[in-house]
XYZ file of N, CA and C in Angstrom:
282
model
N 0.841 -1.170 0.000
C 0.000 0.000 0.000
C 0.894 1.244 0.000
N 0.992 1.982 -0.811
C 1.358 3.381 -0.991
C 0.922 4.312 -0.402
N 1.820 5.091 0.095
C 1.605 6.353 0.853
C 2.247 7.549 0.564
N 1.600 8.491 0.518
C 2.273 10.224 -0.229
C 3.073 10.890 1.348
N 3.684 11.557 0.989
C 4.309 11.985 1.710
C 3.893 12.998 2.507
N 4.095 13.110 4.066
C 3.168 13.856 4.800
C 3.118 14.939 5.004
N 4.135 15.809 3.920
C 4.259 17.010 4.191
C 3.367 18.041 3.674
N 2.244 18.200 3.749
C 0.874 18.867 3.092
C 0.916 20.441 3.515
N 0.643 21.206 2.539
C 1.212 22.758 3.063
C -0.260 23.404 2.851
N -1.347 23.723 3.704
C -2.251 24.152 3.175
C -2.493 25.758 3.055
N -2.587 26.086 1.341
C -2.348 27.582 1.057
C -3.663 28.399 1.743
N -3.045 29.093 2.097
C -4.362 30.603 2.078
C -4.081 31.048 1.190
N -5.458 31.955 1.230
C -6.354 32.631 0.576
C -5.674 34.003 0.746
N -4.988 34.863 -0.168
C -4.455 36.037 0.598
C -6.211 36.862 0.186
N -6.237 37.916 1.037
C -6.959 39.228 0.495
C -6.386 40.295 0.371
N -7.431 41.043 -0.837
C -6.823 42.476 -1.022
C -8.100 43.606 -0.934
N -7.040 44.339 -0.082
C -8.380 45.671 0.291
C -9.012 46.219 -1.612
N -10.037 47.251 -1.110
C -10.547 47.536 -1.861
C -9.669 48.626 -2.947
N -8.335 49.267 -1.974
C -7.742 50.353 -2.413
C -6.943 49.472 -3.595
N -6.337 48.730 -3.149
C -5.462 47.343 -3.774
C -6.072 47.083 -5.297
N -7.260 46.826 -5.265
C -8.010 46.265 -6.428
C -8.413 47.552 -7.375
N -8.692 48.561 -6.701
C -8.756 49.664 -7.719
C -7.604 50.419 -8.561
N -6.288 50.033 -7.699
C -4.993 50.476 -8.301
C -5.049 49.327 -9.390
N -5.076 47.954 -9.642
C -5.186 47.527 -10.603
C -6.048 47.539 -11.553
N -7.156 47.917 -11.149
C -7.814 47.943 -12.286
C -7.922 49.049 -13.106
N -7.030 50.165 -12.310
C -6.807 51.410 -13.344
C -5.496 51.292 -14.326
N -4.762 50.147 -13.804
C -3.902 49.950 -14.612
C -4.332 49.483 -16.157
N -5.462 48.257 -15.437
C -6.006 47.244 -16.761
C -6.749 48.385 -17.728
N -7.525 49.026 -17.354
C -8.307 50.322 -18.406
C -7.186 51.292 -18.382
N -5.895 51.421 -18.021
C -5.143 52.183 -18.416
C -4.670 51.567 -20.087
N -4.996 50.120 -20.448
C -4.665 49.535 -21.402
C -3.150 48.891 -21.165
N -2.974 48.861 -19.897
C -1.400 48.086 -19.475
C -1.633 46.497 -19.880
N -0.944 45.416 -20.596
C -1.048 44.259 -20.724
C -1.208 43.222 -19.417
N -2.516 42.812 -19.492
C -2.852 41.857 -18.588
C -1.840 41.053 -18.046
N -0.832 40.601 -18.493
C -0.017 39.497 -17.979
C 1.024 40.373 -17.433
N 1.520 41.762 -17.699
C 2.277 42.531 -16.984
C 2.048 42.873 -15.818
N 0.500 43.350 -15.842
C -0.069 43.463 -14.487
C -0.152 42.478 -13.382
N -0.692 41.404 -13.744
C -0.633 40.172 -13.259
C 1.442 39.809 -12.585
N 1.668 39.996 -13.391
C 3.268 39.821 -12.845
C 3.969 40.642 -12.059
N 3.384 42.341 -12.494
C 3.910 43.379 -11.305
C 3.171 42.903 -9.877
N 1.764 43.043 -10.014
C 1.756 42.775 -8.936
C 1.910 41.375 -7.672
N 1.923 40.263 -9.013
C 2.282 38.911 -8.694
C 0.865 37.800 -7.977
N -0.134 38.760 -8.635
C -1.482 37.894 -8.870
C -2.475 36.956 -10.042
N -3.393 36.652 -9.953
C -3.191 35.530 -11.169
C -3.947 36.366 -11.744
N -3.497 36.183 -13.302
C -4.302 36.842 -14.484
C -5.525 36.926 -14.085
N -6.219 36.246 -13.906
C -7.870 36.547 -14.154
C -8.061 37.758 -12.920
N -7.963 37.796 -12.037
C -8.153 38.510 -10.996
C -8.339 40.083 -11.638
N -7.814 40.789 -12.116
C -8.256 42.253 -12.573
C -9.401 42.801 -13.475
N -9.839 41.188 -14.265
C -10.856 41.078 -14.958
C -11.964 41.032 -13.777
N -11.830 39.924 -13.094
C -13.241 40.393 -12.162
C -13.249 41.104 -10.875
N -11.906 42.035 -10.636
C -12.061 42.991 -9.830
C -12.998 43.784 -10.374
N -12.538 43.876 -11.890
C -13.324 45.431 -12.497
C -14.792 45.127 -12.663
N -15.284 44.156 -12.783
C -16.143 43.886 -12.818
C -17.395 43.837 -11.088
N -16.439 43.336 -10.400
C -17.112 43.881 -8.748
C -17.216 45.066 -8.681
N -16.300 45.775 -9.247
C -16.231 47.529 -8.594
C -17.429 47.877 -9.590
N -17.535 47.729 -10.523
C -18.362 48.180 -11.256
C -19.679 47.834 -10.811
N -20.166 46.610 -10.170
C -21.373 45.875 -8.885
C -21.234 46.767 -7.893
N -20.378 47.434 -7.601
C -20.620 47.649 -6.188
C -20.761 49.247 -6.539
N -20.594 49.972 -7.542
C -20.678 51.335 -7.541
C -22.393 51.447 -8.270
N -23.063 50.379 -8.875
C -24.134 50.155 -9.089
C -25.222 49.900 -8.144
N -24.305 49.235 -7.486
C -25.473 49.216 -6.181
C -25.679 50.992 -5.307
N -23.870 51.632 -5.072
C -24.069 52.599 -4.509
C -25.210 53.540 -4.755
N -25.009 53.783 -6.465
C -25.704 54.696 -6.981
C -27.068 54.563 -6.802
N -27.497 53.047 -6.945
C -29.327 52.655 -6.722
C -29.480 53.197 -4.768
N -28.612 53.259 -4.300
C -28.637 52.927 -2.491
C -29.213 54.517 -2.243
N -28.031 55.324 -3.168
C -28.323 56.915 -3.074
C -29.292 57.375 -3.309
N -30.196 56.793 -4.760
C -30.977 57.247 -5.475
C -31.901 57.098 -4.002
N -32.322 55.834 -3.930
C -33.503 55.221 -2.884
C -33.259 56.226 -1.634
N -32.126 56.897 -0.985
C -32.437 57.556 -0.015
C -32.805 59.095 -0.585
N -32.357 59.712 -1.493
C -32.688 60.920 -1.885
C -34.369 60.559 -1.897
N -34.948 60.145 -2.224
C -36.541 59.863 -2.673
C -37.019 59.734 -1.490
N -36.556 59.072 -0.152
C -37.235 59.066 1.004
C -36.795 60.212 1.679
N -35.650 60.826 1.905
C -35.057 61.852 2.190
C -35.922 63.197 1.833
N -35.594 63.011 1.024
C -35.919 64.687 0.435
C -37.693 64.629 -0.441
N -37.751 63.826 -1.461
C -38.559 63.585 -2.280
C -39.651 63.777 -1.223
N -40.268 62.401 -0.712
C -41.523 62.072 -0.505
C -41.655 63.079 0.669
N -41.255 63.518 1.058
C -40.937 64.273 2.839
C -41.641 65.672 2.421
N -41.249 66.303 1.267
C -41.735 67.252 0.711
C -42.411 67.440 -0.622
N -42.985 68.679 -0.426
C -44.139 69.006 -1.507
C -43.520 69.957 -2.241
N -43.593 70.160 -3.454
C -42.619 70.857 -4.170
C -43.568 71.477 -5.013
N -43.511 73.114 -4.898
C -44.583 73.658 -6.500
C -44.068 73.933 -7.851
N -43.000 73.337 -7.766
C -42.273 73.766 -9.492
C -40.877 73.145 -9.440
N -40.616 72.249 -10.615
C -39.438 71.766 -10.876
C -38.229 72.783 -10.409
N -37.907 73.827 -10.462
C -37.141 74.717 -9.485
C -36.905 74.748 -8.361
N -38.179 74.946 -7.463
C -38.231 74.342 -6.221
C -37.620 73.416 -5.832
N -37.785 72.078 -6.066
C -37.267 70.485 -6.287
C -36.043 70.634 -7.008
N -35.749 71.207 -7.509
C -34.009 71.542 -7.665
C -33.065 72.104 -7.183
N -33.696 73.148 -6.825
C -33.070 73.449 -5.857
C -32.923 72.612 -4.369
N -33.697 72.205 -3.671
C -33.696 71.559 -2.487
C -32.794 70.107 -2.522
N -32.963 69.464 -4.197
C -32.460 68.800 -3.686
C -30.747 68.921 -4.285
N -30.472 69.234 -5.584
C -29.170 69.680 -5.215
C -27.875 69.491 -4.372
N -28.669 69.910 -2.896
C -27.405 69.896 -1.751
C -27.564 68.399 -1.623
N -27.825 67.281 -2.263
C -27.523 65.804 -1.813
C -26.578 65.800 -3.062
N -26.384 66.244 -4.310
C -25.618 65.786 -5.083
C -24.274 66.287 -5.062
């Protein structure tokens, strides 16, 4: 009966903050070659493809998060007699 050898190294998982992932992915839409990037920073190719793709999820969500509080915030709270009015007021959220 055969047996492997017991020296088993089990890898982690590194993480990278959010600041981390946006420096690369301004590299990748800077038009820097994927496999350069991947090698400067010494992560695996695919990774900058679906960073950019989270950031881009997660600034989609921001924007829907904002929208939904401006409307309970400001919107429904008040009565507005003229698109002016309502532009003005709300404004100071943007």
């Amino acid at each position: 009966m055969a047996t492997h050898g017991g020296n088993h190294m089990k890898k982690t998982r590194r993480r990278y903050d959010r600041e981390f992932k946006i420096s690369v992915v301004s590299e990748l839409e800077s038009g820097k070659p994927l496999a350069q990037i991947a090698r400067e920073y010494g992560i695996h190719p695919s990774l900058p493809s679906r960073w950019r793709d989270e950031l881009a999820e997660n600034d989609n969500a921001f924007a829907e998060s904002f929208i939904k509080t401006l409307k309970v915030e400001e919107v429904y709270f008040n009565e507005y007699g003229t698109f002016e009015d309502a532009y003005k007021n709300i404004w100071h959220f943007i």
